[in-house]
Amino acid sequence: MIIEDGRVVASTQIGELGALLSIYAPDVASRASAGQFVHVRPGTGWDPLLRRPYSFCRIDRRGGEVELIVKPLGPGGEWIATRHVGETLDLLGPLGTAFVVRRDTKNLLLVAGGTGIAPMRVIAEQEAARRSVTLVMGGRSVAYLWPSDRLPASVEYVATTDDGSFGIKGRVTDVMPDLLGWADQLLACGPWPMLAAIGRMRDDAARGPVVPGRQALIDAQIAVEQHMGCAMGVCRACVIVTANGNARVCREGPVFALGDVAFEAGEPATVGLT
Amino acid sequence: MPSARVSPEERLEHAAEGEEERDAVELASLDGATIIEAATGEPEEAVATPSIAIDAERLADAQIVTTKEETWPERGVDLEVDAARGLRLKNPVLTASGTFGQGIEYAELIDVSRLGAIVNKGTTRNPRPGNPQYRIAETPAGILNSIGLENPGAAEVARVYGPKWAKLRVPVIVNVAGYSVDDYVFVVEALAQTPGVVAFELNISCPNVEGGLLFGQDPALAAEVTRAVRETTDLPVIVKLTPSATDVVAVARAVEEAGADGLTAINTVLGMRIDTAKRRPILGTGSGGLSGPAIRPIAVHITYQVAQAVSIPIIGAGGVTSADDALEFLMAGASAVQVGTATFADPEVPLRVIEGLAAYVREQKLSSIRDVIGAALPNGGRMVPRG
Ligand SMILES: Cc1cc2nc3c(=O)[nH]c(=O)nc-3n(C[C@H](O)[C@H](O)[C@H](O)COP(=O)(O)O)c2cc1C
Ligand code: FES
């Protein structure tokens, strides 16, 4: 990873999801992969202090550009989200692990919730020409969905909304059973409750008979969103519990095997002082 | 700053184009080997479910940034200090415990061999899983943390990181935490022979399991831990003061008396933030430790007070972001400083502090950085024994 001053070349509001920033940062772009993230400094001073992690939402290695979706959460997120064209952003990255699409995958199922669309869009763009791709995206309402005109035309787009304002009324997990039989591989990114629900589907499938789609669930990869401090693996602010013990989302993640994440274990719970 | 690097794991994962990158990963798994095995030759531990996680630490050896000493801006300037009795460092800039991991992580980004020394993450007798989430929250010009001393335990730290420290070309100070006097002694014994280790820093901001109070709140308890460790090792022993003590100066005097070779001032300041939507504290443990520029004036003040009460060297810590911040601590009587939280925002801060101090010595035409130690004290200087 490196530190690079990127230059904002475009900024567009994507409904309620956040600002979509296009950033010219050739050194970061040339090293980036879907699922990885950059840690962005909110200004040049010390208040706000912490960088904010954003997953790549587009990677254009040849053009030297990356895109990020930035929700204006807190003073730091707000500062980053409101950068104008021509301004610079201090990027640390790319950081963390990446999704791995298997070479023999013919039918690829992507599931996204909220800003979890970011890595799924990167994969949709990279894979659309190579295999059949279906993207399921869920949101509170139509304003929280990714616009279909910003996806490759060949990608099948299935939308769900909590309020039924667009697509199917319900959750992503309501439509997934119909699509799993088709899928050779499943990748997902979104809020913890969504990933935990997919984790429960996996547990049920693992206990059940061999049916189409079972293997896709068992081998699924997910990217986890988490609060971070350093994003360099030193502070241990970002850990979750996995089959291999505590894992740093910034280092061993953010991409994990779905079956490795101990959703039921919750967080480690031992009292101590730092 | 020469920090642009591609690591082996990146090379494996992110070859220039998508298809190549997958090929590398798939080849790695073709013959039953994992990505880690393919990269390091070490077999991965058996796990119940297939893991795609990459342990960056196992790959870290090849990723260390190195630069030529001839190119260092601080070259030729006398920045040498005694950060503690018997601990002479090439410059007075260290990285603070808990903010620099085991030294190898940021070594992928900056040349850590330029640092005076690094202090590792708090190390305990047994492995500790740490505290429940959330473990970190932002505050005005600072952060609150409640990590809970998550670490693999003394034996594992020695086994895994000793060989890496030997190659880092920077002195390592082991930060020791414990819940009884025996715990501290155990950790020091386990790490005293480890390559790279030059001193111990005792984190006495831990509750004593018998007494309940923090070791660092009670001069007698603090002295007892110091004495026990002093008798265990010949390496310099530094005691890290907590601002939670009612009388920090009394604790400083007591540990000096008990044989401490130096002091670090200060550890984090207790604090809390409330999530007003959920009507409960943000941190999983409720309260946490405040760090960053927000606590700098507190830390400078404690340094200033302690410097007048003891004659062993002091390492200042708390909110250092620049050479000017470091100079505040030095002029208040510190012989060195630690950079902590600022590194999270800008990993290049520790090196820039070194460069800035060198520039200051040149501009002010000083013979060495030692000339400013204690310059702001009432008697206008601080004489600490050298060597
Ligand atoms: C995330 C985090 C973890 C820390 N862990 C330790 C620790 O394990 N042992 C220790 O003695 N101090 C620990 N500290 C305290 C720092 O070493 C330092 O004393 C304090 O943060 C003040 O310096 P700063 O403002 O430059 O960060 C930790 C601080 C932070 C922010
Ligand atoms: S954010 Fe610091 S270890 Fe992951």
Coordinates of N, CA, C and O and ligand atoms in Angstrom, one line a residue, chain A residues 235 274, chain B residues 96-99 121-122 143 145 147 149 175 203 240 266-268 291-292 295 317-320 338-341 344, ligand 1:
Chain A
C235 N -3.9 -1.2 15.7 CA -4.6 -0.8 16.9 C -5.7 -1.8 17.4 O -6.1 -1.8 18.6
T274 N -6.8 -0.4 28.7 CA -5.7 -0.1 27.7 C -4.8 0.9 28.3 O -5.3 1.9 28.9
Chain B
A96 N 4.6 5.2 20.1 CA 4.0 4.8 21.4 C 3.3 3.4 21.3 O 2.8 3.0 20.3
S97 N 3.3 2.8 22.5 CA 2.7 1.4 22.6 C 1.2 1.5 22.2 O 0.5 2.4 22.5
G98 N 0.8 0.4 21.4 CA -0.6 0.3 21.0 C -0.9 1.1 19.8 O -2.0 0.9 19.2
T99 N 0.0 1.9 19.3 CA -0.3 2.7 18.1 C 0.7 2.3 17.0 O 0.7 2.9 15.9
K121 N 3.1 -3.3 21.3 CA 1.8 -3.3 21.9 C 1.9 -4.0 23.3 O 2.7 -4.9 23.5
G122 N 1.2 -3.5 24.2 CA 1.1 -4.0 25.6 C 1.1 -5.5 25.6 O 0.3 -6.1 25.0
I143 N -9.0 10.7 20.2 CA -9.8 9.5 20.1 C -9.8 8.9 21.5 O -9.0 9.1 22.4
N145 N -10.1 5.1 23.2 CA -10.0 3.7 22.9 C -10.2 2.8 24.1 O -9.9 3.2 25.2
I147 N -9.3 -1.0 23.8 CA -8.9 -2.2 23.1 C -8.9 -3.4 24.0 O -9.2 -4.5 23.6
L149 N -6.1 -4.5 25.7 CA -4.8 -5.2 25.7 C -4.8 -6.5 24.9 O -4.2 -7.5 25.3
N175 N 6.5 -3.2 25.9 CA 5.5 -2.6 26.8 C 4.9 -3.8 27.6 O 4.3 -4.7 27.0
N203 N 3.6 -0.7 31.8 CA 2.3 0.0 31.7 C 1.6 -0.3 33.0 O 1.1 -1.4 33.3
K240 N 5.8 3.8 32.9 CA 4.9 4.7 32.2 C 3.8 5.2 33.2 O 3.0 4.4 33.7
I266 N 2.7 10.6 29.2 CA 1.8 9.9 30.0 C 1.1 8.8 29.2 O 1.1 8.8 28.0
N267 N 0.4 8.0 30.0 CA -0.6 7.1 29.3 C -1.9 7.9 29.1 O -2.0 9.0 29.3
T268 N -2.9 7.2 28.5 CA -4.2 7.9 28.1 C -4.9 8.4 29.4 O -4.7 7.9 30.5
S291 N -6.7 10.0 23.9 CA -5.3 10.3 23.4 C -5.4 11.3 22.3 O -6.5 11.7 21.9
G292 N -4.2 11.7 21.8 CA -4.2 12.7 20.7 C -4.0 14.1 21.2 O -3.8 14.3 22.4
I295 N -5.0 15.8 24.6 CA -4.4 15.6 25.9 C -3.0 16.2 26.0 O -2.4 16.1 27.1
A317 N 4.8 11.8 26.2 CA 3.9 11.3 25.2 C 2.5 11.9 25.5 O 2.1 12.1 26.6
G318 N 1.8 12.1 24.4 CA 0.5 12.7 24.5 C 0.3 13.8 23.4 O 0.7 14.9 23.6
G319 N -0.3 13.4 22.3 CA -0.7 14.4 21.2 C 0.4 15.0 20.4 O 0.3 16.0 19.8
V320 N 1.6 14.3 20.3 CA 2.7 14.9 19.5 C 2.3 14.7 18.0 O 2.0 13.5 17.6
Q338 N 7.3 10.2 22.5 CA 6.6 9.1 21.7 C 5.5 9.7 20.9 O 4.8 10.6 21.3
V339 N 5.4 9.2 19.6 CA 4.3 9.6 18.8 C 3.3 8.5 18.7 O 3.7 7.4 18.5
G340 N 2.0 8.8 19.0 CA 1.0 7.7 19.1 C -0.1 7.9 18.1 O 0.1 7.7 16.9
T341 N -1.2 8.5 18.6 CA -2.4 8.6 17.8 C -2.2 9.3 16.4 O -2.9 9.0 15.4
F344 N -2.0 7.4 13.2 CA -3.1 6.9 12.5 C -3.6 7.8 11.4 O -4.0 7.4 10.3
Ligands
LIG1 C1 -5.4 2.5 20.3 C2 -4.4 2.7 21.4 C3 -3.8 1.6 22.1 C4 -3.0 1.8 23.1 N1 -2.4 0.7 23.8 C5 -1.5 0.9 24.8 C6 -0.9 -0.2 25.4 O1 -1.1 -1.4 25.1 N2 0.0 0.1 26.4 C7 0.3 1.3 26.8 O2 1.1 1.5 27.7 N3 -0.2 2.4 26.2 C8 -1.1 2.2 25.2 N4 -1.7 3.3 24.6 C9 -1.3 4.7 25.0 C10 -0.2 5.3 24.1 O3 0.9 4.5 24.1 C11 0.1 6.7 24.5 O4 0.6 6.8 25.8 C12 -1.1 7.7 24.5 O5 -1.9 7.3 23.4 C13 -0.7 9.1 24.4 O6 0.0 9.4 23.2 P1 -0.7 10.0 21.9 O7 -1.6 11.1 22.2 O8 0.4 10.4 21.0 O9 -1.5 8.8 21.3 C14 -2.6 3.1 23.5 C15 -3.1 4.2 22.8 C16 -4.0 4.0 21.8 C17 -4.6 5.2 21.1

